[in-house]
Short mmCIF file of C-alpha atoms in Angstrom, two decimals:
data_model
loop_
_atom_site.label_atom_id
_atom_site.label_comp_id
_atom_site.label_asym_id
_atom_site.label_seq_id
_atom_site.Cartn_x
_atom_site.Cartn_y
_atom_site.Cartn_z
CA MET A 1 -26.81 91.14 -125.69
CA LYS A 2 -30.37 90.10 -126.52
CA LYS A 3 -29.68 86.56 -125.34
CA LEU A 4 -28.13 87.85 -122.11
CA TRP A 5 -31.04 90.20 -121.50
CA HIS A 6 -33.47 87.35 -122.22
CA PHE A 7 -31.61 85.10 -119.74
CA LEU A 8 -31.69 87.75 -117.04
CA ARG A 9 -35.42 88.24 -117.55
CA THR A 10 -36.19 84.52 -117.66
CA PRO A 11 -38.24 83.57 -114.61
CA SER A 12 -36.88 81.08 -112.09
CA ARG A 13 -40.24 79.52 -111.46
CA ARG A 14 -41.55 82.75 -109.89
CA TRP A 15 -38.75 85.37 -110.07
CA SER A 16 -36.51 86.35 -112.90
CA VAL A 17 -32.74 86.02 -112.58
CA LEU A 18 -32.45 89.82 -112.75
CA ALA A 19 -34.86 90.19 -109.85
CA LEU A 20 -32.87 87.67 -107.80
CA ILE A 21 -29.63 89.55 -108.55
CA LEU A 22 -31.21 92.84 -107.51
CA VAL A 23 -32.47 91.27 -104.30
CA GLY A 24 -28.98 89.87 -103.65
CA VAL A 25 -27.37 93.25 -104.23
CA GLY A 26 -29.91 94.84 -101.91
CA VAL A 27 -29.27 92.28 -99.16
CA THR A 28 -25.51 92.72 -99.58
CA LEU A 29 -25.75 96.51 -99.35
CA ALA A 30 -28.02 96.27 -96.33
CA GLY A 31 -25.63 93.82 -94.66
CA THR A 32 -22.63 96.02 -95.43
CA VAL A 33 -24.33 99.14 -94.11
CA GLY A 34 -25.58 97.25 -91.07
CA LEU A 35 -22.14 95.79 -90.35
CA HIS A 36 -20.52 99.20 -90.72
CA TYR A 37 -23.11 100.80 -88.45
CA GLY A 38 -22.69 98.00 -85.93
CA PHE A 39 -18.91 98.39 -85.93
CA GLU A 40 -19.20 102.16 -85.54
CA LYS A 41 -21.70 101.86 -82.72
CA THR A 42 -19.80 99.19 -80.79
CA SER A 43 -16.52 101.07 -81.26
CA SER A 44 -17.69 104.25 -79.56
CA LEU A 45 -16.48 105.33 -76.15
CA GLU A 46 -20.06 105.42 -74.90
CA PHE A 47 -20.62 101.77 -75.83
CA CYS A 48 -17.33 100.59 -74.35
CA VAL A 49 -17.99 102.15 -70.93
CA SER A 50 -21.66 101.21 -70.78
CA CYS A 51 -20.86 98.05 -68.80
CA HIS A 52 -20.90 98.56 -65.04
CA SER A 53 -17.44 97.06 -64.60
CA MET A 54 -15.97 99.60 -67.05
CA GLU A 55 -17.90 102.54 -65.67
CA SER A 56 -16.68 101.99 -62.11
CA THR A 57 -13.07 100.93 -62.74
CA VAL A 58 -11.10 101.55 -65.91
CA TYR A 59 -13.17 104.47 -67.23
CA PRO A 60 -12.34 106.80 -64.28
CA GLU A 61 -8.67 105.84 -64.68
CA TYR A 62 -8.77 106.54 -68.40
CA LYS A 63 -10.31 110.00 -67.78
CA GLU A 64 -7.24 110.89 -65.71
CA SER A 65 -4.85 109.89 -68.49
CA ILE A 66 -3.32 111.99 -71.26
CA HIS A 67 -5.20 109.91 -73.83
CA PHE A 68 -8.48 111.38 -72.58
CA LYS A 69 -7.53 115.03 -72.13
CA ASN A 70 -4.38 116.85 -73.24
CA ALA A 71 -3.03 120.15 -74.52
CA SER A 72 -3.66 119.33 -78.17
CA GLY A 73 -7.22 118.14 -77.63
CA VAL A 74 -6.62 114.90 -79.55
CA GLN A 75 -8.41 112.06 -77.77
CA ALA A 76 -7.75 108.33 -78.13
CA VAL A 77 -10.81 106.26 -77.23
CA CYS A 78 -10.89 102.62 -76.13
CA THR A 79 -10.85 101.10 -79.61
CA ASP A 80 -7.89 103.24 -80.72
CA CYS A 81 -5.75 101.18 -78.35
CA HIS A 82 -7.66 97.91 -78.06
CA GLN A 83 -8.92 97.36 -81.61
CA PRO A 84 -6.78 97.14 -84.78
CA LYS A 85 -7.72 99.39 -87.70
CA ASP A 86 -7.58 96.70 -90.41
CA PHE A 87 -10.82 94.84 -91.16
CA VAL A 88 -9.56 91.35 -90.29
CA GLY A 89 -8.04 92.55 -87.02
CA LYS A 90 -11.19 94.47 -86.18
CA VAL A 91 -13.44 91.44 -86.75
CA ALA A 92 -11.11 89.21 -84.73
CA ARG A 93 -11.11 91.67 -81.84
CA LYS A 94 -14.92 91.94 -81.91
CA MET A 95 -15.15 88.18 -81.65
CA GLU A 96 -12.72 88.14 -78.73
CA ALA A 97 -14.71 90.90 -77.02
CA ALA A 98 -17.73 88.60 -76.91
CA ASN A 99 -15.99 86.90 -73.98
CA ASP A 100 -15.96 90.24 -72.12
CA LEU A 101 -19.73 90.45 -72.46
CA TYR A 102 -20.06 86.86 -71.30
CA GLN A 103 -17.92 87.53 -68.21
CA GLU A 104 -19.89 90.69 -67.43
CA TYR A 105 -23.44 89.38 -67.79
CA ILE A 106 -23.27 85.57 -67.50
CA GLY A 107 -19.99 84.56 -65.87
CA HIS A 108 -20.18 87.52 -63.43
CA SER A 109 -16.41 87.40 -62.93
CA ILE A 110 -15.83 91.15 -63.33
CA ASP A 111 -19.21 92.68 -62.48
CA THR A 112 -18.07 94.20 -59.17
CA GLN A 113 -15.03 96.33 -58.39
CA GLU A 114 -13.69 93.69 -56.00
CA LYS A 115 -13.96 90.93 -58.62
CA PHE A 116 -12.38 93.17 -61.24
CA GLU A 117 -9.42 93.97 -58.99
CA ASP A 118 -8.90 90.26 -58.34
CA ARG A 119 -8.62 89.68 -62.10
CA ARG A 120 -6.88 92.93 -63.04
CA LEU A 121 -3.44 91.33 -63.43
CA HIS A 122 -4.83 88.47 -65.53
CA LEU A 123 -6.76 90.88 -67.75
CA ALA A 124 -3.78 93.23 -68.13
CA GLU A 125 -1.45 90.38 -69.07
CA LYS A 126 -3.89 89.25 -71.78
CA VAL A 127 -3.97 92.76 -73.27
CA TRP A 128 -0.17 93.10 -73.08
CA ALA A 129 0.29 89.72 -74.74
CA ARG A 130 -2.11 90.65 -77.55
CA MET A 131 -0.39 93.99 -78.11
CA SER A 132 3.01 92.30 -78.10
CA SER A 133 1.88 89.71 -80.65
CA GLN A 134 0.77 92.57 -82.93
CA ASN A 135 3.96 94.61 -82.33
CA SER A 136 1.77 97.32 -80.78
CA LYS A 137 0.22 98.18 -84.14
CA THR A 138 -2.69 100.01 -82.51
CA CYS A 139 -0.24 102.31 -80.71
CA LYS A 140 1.80 102.82 -83.86
CA SER A 141 -1.25 103.81 -85.88
CA CYS A 142 -0.88 107.15 -84.07
CA HIS A 143 2.67 107.09 -82.71
CA SER A 144 4.96 106.50 -85.67
CA TYR A 145 8.68 106.15 -85.05
CA ASP A 146 9.37 107.76 -88.43
CA ASN A 147 7.38 110.87 -87.62
CA MET A 148 8.88 111.56 -84.18
CA ASP A 149 10.84 114.79 -83.77
CA HIS A 150 13.47 113.76 -81.22
CA ALA A 151 14.64 117.37 -80.89
CA LYS A 152 11.34 118.16 -79.15
CA GLN A 153 11.74 115.30 -76.70
CA SER A 154 13.70 115.39 -73.47
CA PRO A 155 17.26 114.07 -73.83
CA ALA A 156 16.40 110.88 -71.93
CA ALA A 157 13.24 110.30 -73.97
CA ALA A 158 15.01 110.99 -77.24
CA LEU A 159 17.77 108.49 -76.41
CA ALA A 160 15.23 105.82 -75.45
CA MET A 161 13.00 106.42 -78.47
CA GLN A 162 15.88 106.39 -80.96
CA ASP A 163 16.98 103.03 -79.59
CA ALA A 164 13.39 101.77 -79.69
CA ALA A 165 12.98 102.94 -83.28
CA ALA A 166 16.17 101.21 -84.37
CA LYS A 167 14.86 97.94 -82.92
CA ASN A 168 11.22 98.57 -83.91
CA MET A 169 10.38 97.80 -80.32
CA ASN A 170 6.97 97.00 -78.95
CA CYS A 171 5.49 100.10 -77.32
CA ILE A 172 4.01 97.98 -74.53
CA GLU A 173 7.50 96.96 -73.40
CA CYS A 174 7.99 100.39 -71.82
CA HIS A 175 4.55 101.95 -71.60
CA LYS A 176 2.43 99.72 -69.39
CA GLY A 177 0.04 101.70 -67.21
CA ILE A 178 -0.18 104.57 -69.72
CA ALA A 179 -4.00 104.75 -69.54
CA HIS A 180 -4.94 102.50 -66.62
CA GLU A 181 -3.62 101.72 -63.18
CA LEU A 182 -1.01 99.00 -63.10
CA PRO A 183 -2.20 95.81 -61.39
CA ASN A 184 -0.44 94.34 -58.40
CA MET A 185 2.48 92.92 -60.38
CA ALA A 186 3.63 90.79 -57.45
CA GLY A 187 0.35 88.90 -57.34
CA GLY A 188 1.23 86.58 -60.21
CA PHE A 189 4.70 85.38 -59.21
CA ARG A 190 3.82 85.22 -55.51
CA ALA A 191 0.84 83.01 -56.36
CA THR A 192 3.19 80.82 -58.40
CA PHE A 193 5.60 80.57 -55.45
CA ALA A 194 2.77 79.73 -53.04
CA SER A 195 1.66 76.94 -55.38
CA LEU A 196 5.19 75.53 -55.64
CA LYS A 197 5.65 75.72 -51.88
CA GLU A 198 2.35 73.97 -51.23
CA ALA A 199 3.28 71.15 -53.61
CA ALA A 200 6.76 70.73 -52.04
CA GLN A 201 5.73 69.56 -48.57
CA GLU A 202 7.62 66.28 -48.95
CA ALA A 203 11.03 65.58 -50.45
CA PRO A 204 10.92 64.23 -54.03
CA ALA A 205 12.41 60.78 -54.68
CA ALA A 206 15.13 62.17 -56.98
CA GLU A 207 18.75 62.12 -55.85
CA THR A 208 19.53 65.59 -57.25
CA LEU A 209 17.33 68.31 -55.79
CA TYR A 210 17.12 72.11 -55.92
CA THR A 211 16.09 74.57 -53.23
CA LEU A 212 12.92 76.57 -53.83
CA ALA A 213 13.88 79.08 -51.12
CA GLU A 214 16.48 79.47 -48.38
CA LYS A 215 17.00 76.39 -46.21
CA ASP A 216 18.89 75.78 -42.97
CA LEU A 217 21.74 73.28 -42.87
CA TYR A 218 22.19 71.06 -39.80
CA ALA A 219 25.24 69.15 -38.56
CA SER A 220 23.24 66.00 -37.71
CA GLU A 221 19.84 64.48 -38.33
CA GLN A 222 18.66 65.30 -34.78
CA SER A 223 20.13 68.80 -34.60
CA THR A 224 17.83 71.84 -34.36
CA GLU A 225 20.58 74.47 -34.49
CA ALA A 226 21.46 75.68 -37.98
CA VAL A 227 25.14 75.62 -38.92
CA GLY A 228 24.70 77.05 -42.39
CA LYS A 229 22.19 78.11 -44.99
CA LEU A 230 21.39 77.07 -48.53
CA LEU A 231 20.48 79.89 -50.90
CA PRO A 232 17.55 79.65 -53.37
CA ALA A 233 18.03 77.60 -56.57
CA SER A 234 21.00 75.69 -55.17
CA ARG A 235 21.74 72.09 -56.11
CA ILE A 236 22.17 69.34 -53.52
CA GLN A 237 22.84 65.60 -53.80
CA VAL A 238 20.90 63.27 -51.50
CA LEU A 239 23.12 60.79 -49.61
CA ALA A 240 20.64 59.33 -47.11
CA ARG A 241 17.05 59.74 -45.88
CA ASN A 242 15.69 59.46 -42.37
CA GLY A 243 12.06 60.44 -41.95
CA ASP A 244 11.65 64.05 -43.02
CA ARG A 245 15.39 64.71 -42.87
CA LEU A 246 17.85 64.29 -45.73
CA GLN A 247 21.61 63.95 -45.56
CA VAL A 248 22.97 65.91 -48.51
CA SER A 249 26.22 67.04 -50.07
CA VAL A 250 26.74 70.59 -51.28
CA GLU A 251 29.49 71.65 -53.68
CA GLY A 252 30.84 75.09 -54.42
CA TRP A 253 33.86 77.31 -55.01
CA ARG A 254 35.61 79.65 -52.59
CA GLU A 255 38.78 81.73 -52.52
CA ARG A 256 41.54 79.50 -51.17
CA ASP A 257 43.12 82.13 -48.95
CA GLY A 258 39.93 83.72 -47.64
CA LYS A 259 37.74 82.79 -44.69
CA GLY A 260 35.69 80.59 -46.98
CA ARG A 261 32.31 80.95 -45.29
CA VAL A 262 30.46 81.41 -48.59
CA LEU A 263 30.35 78.88 -51.42
CA SER A 264 29.85 80.14 -54.96
CA GLU A 265 28.47 78.19 -57.88
CA TYR A 266 31.26 79.24 -60.24
CA MET A 267 34.90 80.05 -59.73
CA GLY A 268 35.43 83.82 -59.69
CA LYS A 269 31.71 84.65 -59.75
CA ARG A 270 29.61 85.68 -56.77
CA VAL A 271 26.73 83.34 -57.50
CA PHE A 272 26.14 82.09 -53.97
CA VAL A 273 25.16 78.52 -53.13
CA ALA A 274 25.47 78.39 -49.34
CA THR A 275 26.91 80.02 -46.25
CA LEU A 276 28.77 77.80 -43.76
CA ARG A 277 29.74 77.98 -40.12
CA ASP A 278 32.93 76.49 -38.68
CA GLU A 279 31.22 73.20 -37.74
CA LEU A 280 30.61 72.41 -41.42
CA LYS A 281 33.88 73.89 -42.66
CA ALA A 282 35.86 71.52 -40.46
CA GLU A 283 34.39 68.52 -42.32
CA GLU A 284 34.67 69.83 -45.87
CA GLN A 285 36.48 67.98 -48.64
CA VAL A 286 38.63 69.83 -51.19
CA LEU A 287 37.91 68.53 -54.70
CA LYS A 288 40.27 70.66 -56.80
CA GLN A 289 42.27 73.89 -56.82
CA GLN A 290 42.46 76.32 -59.71
CA MET A 291 43.79 79.80 -60.47
CA ASP A 292 41.32 82.41 -61.72
CA GLU A 293 43.19 83.80 -64.74
CA ALA A 294 41.22 87.06 -64.71
CA THR A 295 42.22 88.03 -61.16
CA GLN A 296 45.16 85.71 -60.42
CA ILE A 297 43.35 84.64 -57.24
CA PRO A 298 43.56 80.92 -56.31
CA TRP A 299 40.22 79.17 -55.78
CA GLU A 300 39.27 75.72 -54.57
CA GLN A 301 36.19 73.61 -55.12
CA VAL A 302 34.90 71.95 -51.94
CA ARG A 303 32.17 69.57 -50.88
CA VAL A 304 30.42 69.56 -47.51
CA GLN A 305 27.88 67.18 -46.00
CA ALA A 306 24.95 68.30 -43.87
CA TRP A 307 21.31 67.56 -43.09
CA VAL A 308 18.21 69.42 -44.25
CA ASP A 309 14.48 68.95 -43.87
CA GLY A 310 12.62 67.65 -46.91
CA LYS A 311 10.30 70.59 -47.55
CA GLY A 312 10.77 73.17 -50.29
CA LEU A 313 12.82 71.01 -52.64
CA GLU A 314 12.30 70.53 -56.38
CA PRO A 315 13.51 67.63 -58.57
CA SER A 316 14.05 70.10 -61.44
CA LEU A 317 15.44 73.60 -61.61
CA GLN A 318 13.00 74.68 -64.32
CA PRO A 319 9.95 75.44 -62.09
CA ILE A 320 12.17 77.70 -59.97
CA TRP A 321 13.48 79.50 -63.07
CA ASP A 322 9.91 79.86 -64.39
CA TYR A 323 8.88 81.47 -61.09
CA ALA A 324 11.96 83.72 -61.05
CA GLY A 325 11.46 84.66 -64.71
CA GLU A 326 7.87 85.64 -63.95
CA MET A 327 9.15 87.75 -61.07
CA TYR A 328 11.66 89.46 -63.38
CA LYS A 329 9.05 90.31 -65.98
CA SER A 330 6.58 91.54 -63.39
CA THR A 331 9.09 93.54 -61.36
CA CYS A 332 11.42 94.99 -63.98
CA ASN A 333 9.02 95.46 -66.90
CA SER A 334 6.72 97.78 -64.96
CA CYS A 335 8.68 100.95 -65.73
CA HIS A 336 10.76 100.07 -68.79
CA ALA A 337 11.77 97.24 -71.05
CA ALA A 338 13.83 94.89 -68.90
CA PRO A 339 17.20 94.00 -70.44
CA ASP A 340 17.91 90.45 -71.49
CA PRO A 341 19.62 88.63 -68.58
CA ALA A 342 22.59 87.96 -70.88
CA HIS A 343 23.10 91.73 -71.16
CA PHE A 344 25.26 91.68 -67.99
CA THR A 345 27.82 89.33 -66.49
CA ALA A 346 27.02 87.34 -63.35
CA ASN A 347 28.96 89.76 -61.14
CA GLY A 348 27.63 92.73 -63.10
CA TRP A 349 24.06 91.81 -62.18
CA ILE A 350 24.83 92.40 -58.49
CA SER A 351 25.27 96.16 -58.98
CA GLY A 352 22.67 96.21 -61.78
CA LEU A 353 19.93 94.83 -59.56
CA LYS A 354 21.01 96.96 -56.61
CA ALA A 355 20.64 100.10 -58.75
CA MET A 356 17.02 99.19 -59.42
CA SER A 357 16.17 98.22 -55.83
CA ALA A 358 14.53 101.58 -55.11
CA TYR A 359 11.92 100.88 -57.79
CA TYR A 360 10.67 97.45 -56.72
CA ARG A 361 9.34 95.90 -53.53
CA LEU A 362 10.77 92.46 -53.01
CA SER A 363 11.65 90.57 -49.86
CA LYS A 364 15.32 89.70 -49.33
CA GLU A 365 14.63 86.09 -50.21
CA GLU A 366 12.78 87.07 -53.40
CA GLU A 367 15.62 89.39 -54.33
CA ARG A 368 18.18 86.60 -53.85
CA THR A 369 16.13 84.26 -56.03
CA LEU A 370 15.84 86.91 -58.73
CA LEU A 371 19.57 87.65 -58.59
CA LYS A 372 20.41 83.94 -58.83
CA TYR A 373 18.15 83.63 -61.89
CA LEU A 374 19.76 86.62 -63.61
CA GLN A 375 23.29 85.47 -62.78
CA ASN A 376 22.66 81.97 -64.10
CA HIS A 377 21.32 83.44 -67.35
CA ALA A 378 24.09 86.03 -67.62
CA ALA A 379 26.58 86.61 -70.43
CA ASP A 380 29.41 84.66 -68.78
CA THR A 381 27.43 81.69 -67.44
CA GLY A 382 26.14 80.52 -70.80
CA GLY A 383 22.90 82.45 -70.69
CA GLN A 384 20.96 79.22 -70.23
CA GLY A 385 20.48 79.00 -66.48
CA SER A 386 21.94 75.48 -66.28
CA HIS A 387 24.24 74.35 -63.52
#
């Protein structure tokens, strides 16, 4: 002990080792206290809403939510939802939040209400993605599945929460917009479509092409009167090119004994490829005939030739599916967790989507694209979206 005490008291040129240790302890304590105070201060509601962009936009929305004022008087402040409770998660979130300060005071991308609204969807998607990656652990720090009394919930809520608990679902899958206004969910996928449309002003060089949207079919290269229509995400084969017109072939299935004005992508499934008038039907070629075992209805696969203009065509189906998938997430995840497309059959999605039509605002063309995406990713079409 004497040797240890002597070592600790031995000067290091000017200071003893003991003095240096005491200084180190003091600096560590001061740093710890300072860090704790800094975390506490920057985690307060007052600090979070001190920025002008927060004060004029999300703070008023938050004050109208149940997280701000409720019957029990328990309030959840900004960091309860946006900042994990564990130390590592807290530090990581503080570092990420530095970008918010940059955008507010240097980048000036959210310092007015108009700018904030323009970026609301982007900002919301970043928060949702972060919460999803953490399995909504900030939500679950208060809302524990294990501690829920389903008998005190409404029957519908109890059924939904029991299913969510069994799957340990992400809270954010069903509870977007719980504290803030939902952004314009259509803004993202419509911007994606506009970008695809702008880039598809000329026909690609590929021989197999896919329709970005609905397209008119013409009987000849000079004709201006449509004799049919291609539906979104339909495949065509290029036979010839003349200026901005393409001669193409279209294949599909139809009931043998019906009028046959609509071609479907699969036998027995209402996944529509094109609608035809008599001028095109008269020139069609029957490729094969087959009995649908499920319904005992005879079908035949046919091929027709027609002309189309070269705009709005993609050499790959994937960009169209990416756009449609974005539409599905934006449209059907607003109110609840959207089911996996493989949850229904191709024909089942027709009534499934129709049942939800009162809750979304899509154009007829957008709705047809979304339906085609869901049907091609359905339980009985392989769930992969491939033709």
